[in-house]
Tab-separated table of N, CA and C in Angstrom:
chain	number	residue	atom	x	y	z
A	1	MET	N	1.100	15.966	14.286
A	1	MET	CA	1.220	15.190	13.862
A	1	MET	C	-0.295	14.272	15.062
A	2	SER	N	-0.913	13.718	14.192
A	2	SER	CA	-2.355	12.591	14.755
A	2	SER	C	-2.129	11.504	15.359
A	3	SER	N	-2.684	11.132	16.449
A	3	SER	CA	-2.632	10.291	17.167
A	3	SER	C	-3.193	9.086	16.732
A	4	ALA	N	-4.113	9.444	15.533
A	4	ALA	CA	-4.678	8.322	14.945
A	4	ALA	C	-3.640	7.816	13.802
A	5	THR	N	-2.628	8.336	13.701
A	5	THR	CA	-1.579	7.553	12.564
A	5	THR	C	-0.497	7.695	13.015
A	6	THR	N	0.049	8.204	13.960
A	6	THR	CA	1.260	8.164	14.375
A	6	THR	C	1.532	7.778	15.718
A	7	SER	N	2.714	7.183	16.669
A	7	SER	CA	2.731	6.886	17.914
A	7	SER	C	2.784	8.778	18.301
A	8	PRO	N	1.985	9.166	19.520
A	8	PRO	CA	1.988	10.030	20.377
A	8	PRO	C	3.794	10.567	20.932
A	9	THR	N	3.776	11.551	20.597
A	9	THR	CA	5.204	12.101	20.929
A	9	THR	C	5.246	12.988	22.501
A	10	THR	N	3.954	14.124	22.402
A	10	THR	CA	4.050	14.854	23.717
A	10	THR	C	3.294	14.301	24.873
A	11	PRO	N	3.296	14.696	25.855
A	11	PRO	CA	2.504	13.929	26.772
A	11	PRO	C	1.020	14.163	26.737
A	12	ALA	N	0.803	15.354	26.481
A	12	ALA	CA	-0.275	15.669	25.938
A	12	ALA	C	-1.162	14.789	24.538
A	13	ALA	N	-0.392	14.639	24.094
A	13	ALA	CA	-0.435	13.504	23.088
A	13	ALA	C	-0.845	12.678	23.232
A	14	ARG	N	-0.026	11.932	24.004
A	14	ARG	CA	-0.135	10.258	24.885
A	14	ARG	C	-1.414	10.327	25.744
A	15	ARG	N	-1.763	11.022	26.190
A	15	ARG	CA	-2.830	11.109	27.054
A	15	ARG	C	-4.058	11.558	26.567
A	16	SER	N	-4.361	11.779	25.354
A	16	SER	CA	-4.980	11.963	24.265
A	16	SER	C	-5.386	10.645	23.374
A	17	ALA	N	-3.994	10.324	22.835
A	17	ALA	CA	-4.164	8.921	22.673
A	17	ALA	C	-4.543	7.760	23.130
A	18	LEU	N	-4.127	8.064	24.795
A	18	LEU	CA	-4.674	6.732	25.635
A	18	LEU	C	-5.812	6.766	26.034
A	19	ALA	N	-6.504	7.703	25.684
A	19	ALA	CA	-7.994	8.102	25.730
A	19	ALA	C	-8.455	7.440	24.478
A	20	ASP	N	-7.986	6.890	23.407
A	20	ASP	CA	-8.799	6.593	22.244
A	20	ASP	C	-8.998	5.035	22.102
A	21	PRO	N	-10.691	4.786	22.264
A	21	PRO	CA	-10.340	3.441	22.787
A	21	PRO	C	-9.647	2.411	21.874
A	22	GLY	N	-9.439	2.598	20.417
A	22	GLY	CA	-8.550	1.820	18.971
A	22	GLY	C	-7.633	1.770	19.647
A	23	TYR	N	-6.624	2.722	20.305
A	23	TYR	CA	-5.341	2.609	20.627
A	23	TYR	C	-5.227	1.976	21.922
A	24	GLN	N	-6.223	2.016	22.824
A	24	GLN	CA	-5.962	1.226	23.764
A	24	GLN	C	-5.881	-0.479	23.049
A	25	ALA	N	-6.678	-0.951	22.628
A	25	ALA	CA	-7.187	-2.020	21.708
A	25	ALA	C	-5.652	-2.373	21.077
A	26	PHE	N	-4.968	-1.380	20.472
A	26	PHE	CA	-3.719	-1.574	19.926
A	26	PHE	C	-2.721	-2.323	20.692
A	27	LEU	N	-2.860	-1.414	22.129
A	27	LEU	CA	-1.810	-1.307	23.177
A	27	LEU	C	-2.427	-2.806	23.851
A	28	ILE	N	-3.497	-3.445	23.981
A	28	ILE	CA	-3.446	-4.287	24.470
A	28	ILE	C	-3.108	-5.804	23.968
A	29	LEU	N	-3.276	-5.471	22.376
A	29	LEU	CA	-2.842	-6.545	21.568
A	29	LEU	C	-1.279	-7.052	21.566
A	30	ARG	N	-1.190	-5.517	21.271
A	30	ARG	CA	0.632	-5.539	20.968
A	30	ARG	C	1.374	-6.130	22.626
A	31	THR	N	1.001	-6.089	23.364
A	31	THR	CA	1.097	-6.416	24.962
A	31	THR	C	1.018	-7.604	24.883
A	32	GLY	N	0.263	-7.853	24.528
A	32	GLY	CA	-0.637	-9.572	24.855
A	32	GLY	C	0.808	-10.603	23.427
A	33	PHE	N	0.523	-9.986	22.776
A	33	PHE	CA	0.863	-10.285	21.259
A	33	PHE	C	2.243	-10.511	21.063
A	34	THR	N	3.176	-9.733	22.346
A	34	THR	CA	4.396	-9.821	22.915
A	34	THR	C	4.920	-10.628	23.576
A	35	VAL	N	4.330	-10.913	24.578
A	35	VAL	CA	4.112	-11.266	26.051
A	35	VAL	C	4.087	-12.561	25.945
A	36	ALA	N	3.068	-13.050	25.587
A	36	ALA	CA	2.666	-14.369	25.444
A	36	ALA	C	3.339	-15.071	24.261
A	37	PRO	N	3.845	-14.956	23.343
A	37	PRO	CA	4.603	-15.991	22.570
A	37	PRO	C	6.051	-16.336	23.090
A	38	ILE	N	6.621	-14.936	23.604
A	38	ILE	CA	7.798	-15.479	24.408
A	38	ILE	C	7.692	-16.043	25.458
A	39	LEU	N	6.802	-15.827	26.430
A	39	LEU	CA	6.852	-17.191	27.542
A	39	LEU	C	6.207	-18.118	26.998
A	40	PHE	N	5.248	-18.642	26.079
A	40	PHE	CA	5.091	-19.758	25.607
A	40	PHE	C	6.364	-20.165	24.757
A	41	GLY	N	7.402	-19.372	24.475
A	41	GLY	CA	8.186	-20.029	23.599
A	41	GLY	C	9.763	-20.469	24.624
A	42	LEU	N	9.782	-19.704	25.219
A	42	LEU	CA	10.728	-19.744	26.714
A	42	LEU	C	9.941	-21.591	27.402
A	43	ASP	N	8.199	-21.571	27.255
A	43	ASP	CA	8.152	-22.683	28.170
A	43	ASP	C	8.569	-23.901	27.499
A	44	LYS	N	8.998	-24.024	26.123
A	44	LYS	CA	9.292	-24.736	25.105
A	44	LYS	C	9.961	-25.920	25.364
A	45	PHE	N	11.060	-25.190	26.358
A	45	PHE	CA	12.396	-25.580	26.591
A	45	PHE	C	12.246	-25.942	28.006
A	46	ALA	N	11.174	-26.248	28.973
A	46	ALA	CA	11.157	-26.344	30.231
A	46	ALA	C	9.490	-26.932	30.246
A	47	ASN	N	9.229	-26.840	29.700
A	47	ASN	CA	7.475	-27.894	30.077
A	47	ASN	C	7.029	-27.915	31.329
A	48	LEU	N	6.790	-26.577	31.515
A	48	LEU	CA	6.567	-26.216	32.611
A	48	LEU	C	4.915	-25.902	32.859
A	49	LEU	N	4.880	-25.394	31.430
A	49	LEU	CA	2.761	-24.993	31.612
A	49	LEU	C	2.114	-26.936	31.069
A	50	VAL	N	2.757	-27.064	30.577
A	50	VAL	CA	2.394	-28.276	29.517
A	50	VAL	C	3.547	-29.072	28.853
A	51	ASP	N	3.101	-30.494	28.642
A	51	ASP	CA	4.008	-31.434	27.874
A	51	ASP	C	3.928	-31.049	26.259
A	52	TRP	N	4.398	-30.006	26.122
A	52	TRP	CA	4.539	-29.504	24.514
A	52	TRP	C	4.758	-30.835	23.474
A	53	PRO	N	5.499	-31.578	23.635
A	53	PRO	CA	5.513	-32.482	22.672
A	53	PRO	C	4.173	-33.485	22.331
A	54	ALA	N	3.349	-33.406	23.040
A	54	ALA	CA	1.964	-33.894	22.980
A	54	ALA	C	1.624	-33.429	21.710
A	55	TYR	N	1.181	-31.894	21.766
A	55	TYR	CA	0.662	-31.211	20.981
A	55	TYR	C	1.323	-30.888	19.677
A	56	LEU	N	2.457	-32.242	19.148
A	56	LEU	CA	2.644	-32.014	17.773
A	56	LEU	C	2.404	-33.597	17.266
A	57	ALA	N	1.615	-32.848	16.181
A	57	ALA	CA	1.137	-34.217	15.000
A	57	ALA	C	1.715	-35.165	15.019
A	58	PRO	N	1.679	-36.677	14.746
A	58	PRO	CA	2.485	-37.468	14.691
A	58	PRO	C	2.927	-37.633	13.252
A	59	TRP	N	2.458	-36.760	12.069
A	59	TRP	CA	2.921	-37.215	11.107
A	59	TRP	C	3.837	-35.481	10.773
A	60	ILE	N	3.793	-34.588	11.659
A	60	ILE	CA	5.100	-33.698	11.487
A	60	ILE	C	5.617	-33.918	12.291
A	61	ASP	N	6.105	-34.781	13.118
A	61	ASP	CA	7.022	-35.225	14.018
A	61	ASP	C	7.463	-36.443	12.976
A	62	GLY	N	6.872	-37.235	12.051
A	62	GLY	CA	7.721	-37.778	11.351
A	62	GLY	C	8.821	-37.352	10.110
A	63	LEU	N	8.328	-35.986	9.654
A	63	LEU	CA	8.847	-35.198	9.122
A	63	LEU	C	10.078	-34.338	9.567
A	64	VAL	N	9.908	-34.192	10.764
A	64	VAL	CA	11.102	-33.372	10.999
A	64	VAL	C	12.394	-34.110	11.768
A	65	PRO	N	13.165	-33.781	12.030
A	65	PRO	CA	14.373	-34.702	12.105
A	65	PRO	C	14.660	-34.597	13.890
A	66	GLY	N	15.210	-35.717	14.631
A	66	GLY	CA	14.691	-35.700	15.998
A	66	GLY	C	13.727	-35.873	16.928
A	67	SER	N	13.653	-35.574	17.760
A	67	SER	CA	12.375	-35.763	18.712
A	67	SER	C	11.458	-34.966	18.368
A	68	ALA	N	10.572	-35.104	19.373
A	68	ALA	CA	9.301	-33.863	19.003
A	68	ALA	C	9.906	-33.106	20.228
A	69	GLN	N	10.573	-33.190	21.048
A	69	GLN	CA	10.930	-32.129	21.687
A	69	GLN	C	11.899	-31.327	21.533
A	70	ALA	N	12.804	-32.033	20.468
A	70	ALA	CA	13.610	-31.053	19.520
A	70	ALA	C	12.835	-30.055	18.731
A	71	ALA	N	11.625	-30.786	18.519
A	71	ALA	CA	11.033	-29.522	17.066
A	71	ALA	C	10.332	-28.985	18.018
A	72	MET	N	10.225	-28.883	19.716
A	72	MET	CA	9.506	-27.992	20.732
A	72	MET	C	10.524	-26.867	20.466
A	73	TYR	N	11.982	-27.380	20.582
A	73	TYR	CA	12.734	-26.334	20.743
A	73	TYR	C	12.620	-25.412	19.670
A	74	ALA	N	12.656	-25.611	18.317
A	74	ALA	CA	12.859	-25.202	17.404
A	74	ALA	C	11.616	-24.129	17.341
A	75	VAL	N	10.420	-24.830	17.902
A	75	VAL	CA	9.056	-24.230	18.189
A	75	VAL	C	9.198	-22.910	18.986
A	76	GLY	N	9.896	-22.947	20.139
A	76	GLY	CA	10.399	-22.375	20.834
A	76	GLY	C	11.272	-20.994	20.446
A	77	VAL	N	12.058	-21.344	19.531
A	77	VAL	CA	12.764	-19.840	19.270
A	77	VAL	C	11.927	-19.257	17.865
A	78	VAL	N	10.959	-20.038	17.574
A	78	VAL	CA	10.365	-19.003	16.219
A	78	VAL	C	9.042	-18.476	17.526
A	79	GLU	N	8.974	-18.906	18.106
A	79	GLU	CA	7.434	-18.059	18.685
A	79	GLU	C	8.316	-16.612	19.551
A	80	ILE	N	9.800	-17.012	20.184
A	80	ILE	CA	9.957	-15.850	20.990
A	80	ILE	C	10.558	-14.793	19.834
A	81	ALA	N	11.226	-15.403	19.085
A	81	ALA	CA	11.451	-14.543	17.593
A	81	ALA	C	9.905	-13.971	17.207
A	82	ALA	N	8.878	-14.484	17.168
A	82	ALA	CA	7.797	-14.061	16.979
A	82	ALA	C	6.972	-12.496	17.677
A	83	GLY	N	7.425	-13.024	18.794
A	83	GLY	CA	7.388	-11.845	19.868
A	83	GLY	C	7.923	-10.556	19.926
A	84	ILE	N	9.295	-10.605	19.917
A	84	ILE	CA	10.129	-9.746	19.878
A	84	ILE	C	9.931	-8.926	18.239
A	85	ALA	N	9.369	-9.554	17.434
A	85	ALA	CA	8.944	-8.703	16.418
A	85	ALA	C	7.293	-8.081	16.486
A	86	VAL	N	6.716	-8.770	17.122
A	86	VAL	CA	5.668	-7.635	17.478
A	86	VAL	C	6.028	-6.753	18.343
A	87	ALA	N	7.048	-6.979	19.469
A	87	ALA	CA	7.376	-6.332	20.074
A	87	ALA	C	8.036	-4.356	19.103
A	88	LEU	N	8.757	-5.159	18.361
A	88	LEU	CA	9.597	-3.813	17.315
A	88	LEU	C	8.821	-3.421	16.032
A	89	ALA	N	7.881	-4.924	15.828
A	89	ALA	CA	7.366	-3.983	14.146
A	89	ALA	C	5.993	-4.679	14.245
A	90	PRO	N	4.987	-4.234	14.846
A	90	PRO	CA	3.618	-4.706	15.355
A	90	PRO	C	3.070	-5.155	13.828
A	91	ARG	N	3.294	-4.073	12.723
A	91	ARG	CA	2.570	-4.279	11.340
A	91	ARG	C	2.907	-5.322	11.042
A	92	PHE	N	4.110	-5.366	10.946
A	92	PHE	CA	4.722	-7.530	10.371
A	92	PHE	C	4.604	-8.183	11.670
A	93	GLY	N	5.141	-8.100	12.545
A	93	GLY	CA	4.979	-9.167	14.054
A	93	GLY	C	3.336	-9.834	13.682
A	94	GLY	N	2.470	-8.693	13.653
A	94	GLY	CA	1.250	-9.704	13.953
A	94	GLY	C	0.539	-10.392	12.522
A	95	TRP	N	1.247	-9.987	11.065
A	95	TRP	CA	0.748	-11.073	10.250
A	95	TRP	C	1.802	-12.538	10.471
A	96	LEU	N	3.229	-12.269	11.215
A	96	LEU	CA	3.906	-13.270	11.624
A	96	LEU	C	3.188	-14.303	12.224
A	97	VAL	N	2.579	-13.642	13.667
A	97	VAL	CA	1.909	-14.463	14.618
A	97	VAL	C	0.615	-15.244	13.967
A	98	ALA	N	-0.198	-14.309	13.010
A	98	ALA	CA	-1.370	-15.131	12.707
A	98	ALA	C	-0.760	-16.467	11.685
A	99	GLY	N	0.024	-15.937	11.076
A	99	GLY	CA	0.733	-17.299	10.221
A	99	GLY	C	1.104	-18.469	10.703
A	100	TRP	N	2.285	-18.159	11.837
A	100	TRP	CA	2.105	-19.150	12.885
A	100	TRP	C	1.216	-19.761	13.491
A	101	LEU	N	0.137	-18.892	13.698
A	101	LEU	CA	-1.448	-19.765	14.531
A	101	LEU	C	-2.105	-20.620	13.448
A	102	ALA	N	-2.135	-20.134	12.051
A	102	ALA	CA	-2.233	-20.823	10.860
A	102	ALA	C	-1.463	-22.268	11.000
A	103	GLY	N	-0.044	-22.506	11.013
A	103	GLY	CA	-0.098	-23.493	11.094
A	103	GLY	C	-0.054	-24.371	12.157
A	104	ILE	N	-0.490	-24.007	13.498
A	104	ILE	CA	-0.887	-24.752	14.555
A	104	ILE	C	-1.954	-24.762	14.970
A	105	ILE	N	-2.786	-24.058	13.930
A	105	ILE	CA	-4.263	-25.075	13.780
A	105	ILE	C	-4.399	-26.122	12.621
A	106	VAL	N	-3.602	-26.098	11.726
A	106	VAL	CA	-3.705	-26.990	10.859
A	106	VAL	C	-3.041	-28.188	11.500
A	107	ASN	N	-2.178	-28.183	12.606
A	107	ASN	CA	-1.298	-29.099	13.058
A	107	ASN	C	-2.571	-29.637	13.905
A	108	LEU	N	-3.188	-28.926	15.091
A	108	LEU	CA	-4.026	-29.342	15.434
A	108	LEU	C	-5.329	-30.181	15.204
A	109	LEU	N	-5.420	-29.720	14.287
A	109	LEU	CA	-6.834	-29.972	13.375
A	109	LEU	C	-6.189	-31.474	13.029
A	110	THR	N	-5.206	-31.858	13.118
A	110	THR	CA	-4.931	-33.738	12.445
A	110	THR	C	-4.840	-33.911	13.656
A	111	ILE	N	-4.917	-33.822	15.070
A	111	ILE	CA	-4.934	-34.963	16.335
A	111	ILE	C	-6.147	-34.945	16.921
A	112	PRO	N	-7.110	-35.936	16.986
A	112	PRO	CA	-7.886	-36.187	17.342
A	112	PRO	C	-7.638	-35.637	18.797
A	113	GLY	N	-9.390	-34.682	19.165
A	113	GLY	CA	-8.753	-34.472	20.751
A	113	GLY	C	-8.120	-32.902	20.679
A	114	HIS	N	-8.258	-32.376	19.877
A	114	HIS	CA	-6.934	-30.689	19.783
A	114	HIS	C	-7.941	-30.052	19.290
A	115	TYR	N	-9.466	-30.836	18.651
A	115	TYR	CA	-10.070	-29.399	18.223
A	115	TYR	C	-10.628	-28.323	19.151
A	116	ASP	N	-10.451	-28.395	20.197
A	116	ASP	CA	-11.481	-27.440	20.892
A	116	ASP	C	-10.037	-26.409	21.147
A	117	ILE	N	-9.171	-26.580	21.320
A	117	ILE	CA	-7.772	-26.048	21.109
A	117	ILE	C	-7.545	-25.253	19.792
A	118	ALA	N	-7.924	-25.955	18.719
A	118	ALA	CA	-7.130	-25.390	17.598
A	118	ALA	C	-8.701	-24.114	17.336
A	119	VAL	N	-9.778	-24.405	18.142
A	119	VAL	CA	-10.441	-23.182	17.565
A	119	VAL	C	-10.490	-21.954	18.464
A	120	ARG	N	-9.765	-22.306	19.398
A	120	ARG	CA	-8.999	-21.175	20.221
A	120	ARG	C	-7.902	-20.455	19.906
A	121	ASP	N	-7.224	-21.261	19.093
A	121	ASP	CA	-6.051	-20.415	18.581
A	121	ASP	C	-6.906	-20.033	17.192
A	122	PHE	N	-7.561	-20.373	16.639
A	122	PHE	CA	-8.078	-19.382	15.405
A	122	PHE	C	-8.726	-18.081	15.812
A	123	GLY	N	-9.239	-18.228	17.202
A	123	GLY	CA	-9.503	-16.544	17.979
A	123	GLY	C	-8.227	-16.032	18.373
A	124	LEU	N	-7.295	-16.496	18.908
A	124	LEU	CA	-5.974	-15.976	18.698
A	124	LEU	C	-5.645	-15.363	17.187
A	125	LEU	N	-5.719	-16.069	16.679
A	125	LEU	CA	-5.475	-15.785	15.000
A	125	LEU	C	-5.947	-14.327	14.325
A	126	LEU	N	-7.206	-14.126	14.691
A	126	LEU	CA	-8.257	-12.972	14.851
A	126	LEU	C	-7.728	-12.036	15.182
A	127	GLY	N	-7.191	-11.826	16.544
A	127	GLY	CA	-6.437	-11.219	17.395
A	127	GLY	C	-5.175	-10.812	16.651
A	128	ALA	N	-4.591	-11.853	16.000
A	128	ALA	CA	-3.272	-11.015	15.469
A	128	ALA	C	-3.275	-10.427	14.004
A	129	VAL	N	-4.371	-10.610	13.396
A	129	VAL	CA	-4.756	-9.965	12.199
A	129	VAL	C	-5.396	-8.450	12.604
A	130	ALA	N	-6.158	-8.579	13.394
A	130	ALA	CA	-6.797	-7.043	14.140
A	130	ALA	C	-5.376	-6.258	14.594
A	131	LEU	N	-4.050	-7.025	15.664
A	131	LEU	CA	-3.409	-6.185	15.669
A	131	LEU	C	-2.500	-5.930	14.539
A	132	ALA	N	-2.026	-6.153	13.510
A	132	ALA	CA	-1.617	-5.921	12.469
A	132	ALA	C	-2.418	-4.855	11.723
A	133	ARG	N	-3.732	-5.200	11.411
A	133	ARG	CA	-4.263	-3.757	10.946
A	133	ARG	C	-4.340	-2.844	11.574
A	134	LEU	N	-4.408	-2.669	13.823
A	134	LEU	CA	-4.409	-1.515	14.125
A	134	LEU	C	-2.878	-0.980	13.717
A	135	ALA	N	-1.967	-1.634	13.744
A	135	ALA	CA	-0.589	-0.996	13.782
A	135	ALA	C	-0.132	-0.357	12.575
A	136	ARG	N	-1.325	-0.828	11.397
A	136	ARG	CA	-1.049	0.437	10.618
A	136	ARG	C	-1.363	2.108	10.635
A	137	ARG	N	-2.616	1.893	11.322
A	137	ARG	CA	-2.735	3.370	12.000
A	137	ARG	C	-2.245	3.548	12.658
A	138	TYR	N	-1.855	2.701	13.870
A	138	TYR	CA	-1.462	3.349	15.278
A	138	TYR	C	-0.105	3.234	14.936
A	139	ARG	N	1.098	3.682	13.782
A	139	ARG	CA	2.022	3.261	13.513
A	139	ARG	C	3.241	4.538	14.256
A	140	ALA	N	4.346	3.947	14.794
A	140	ALA	CA	5.681	4.750	14.905
A	140	ALA	C	6.297	4.992	14.136
A	141	GLU	N	6.887	5.680	13.590
A	141	GLU	CA	7.596	6.544	12.359
A	141	GLU	C	8.854	5.813	12.416
A	142	ARG	N	8.879	5.002	13.391
A	142	ARG	CA	10.064	3.639	12.838
A	142	ARG	C	9.876	2.593	12.376
A	143	GLN	N	8.501	1.995	12.314
A	143	GLN	CA	7.772	1.125	11.883
A	143	GLN	C	7.646	1.125	9.936
């Protein structure tokens, strides 16, 4: 079993894989895109980090039923699910996060003064695509 195409199964194979910069990058991205969406998704219910409804474009707020905060609850659920998807199946989860970030970028580009955050999220989208591509190479047998 090559560490370049599957998850390492023996201690020696794990050590060898961990020495591979590509595998290290995969683990960093997988961890980040698991933890961050789950934490930010949970924060949609508490608004401790930021007032999340302020980041919802008025035209989207007009499309969704209920308040902007209610929309953020739904966003939080999707983000938590995306983080779990990355943890369990990064080949799929990476693309899910990339798609979700594309939607966030469209939302942010329609709110004046949020362009800097849209650019940052584009960088995150590229990272999510890189994760999905690396996951194809460093896939576990169950993925």
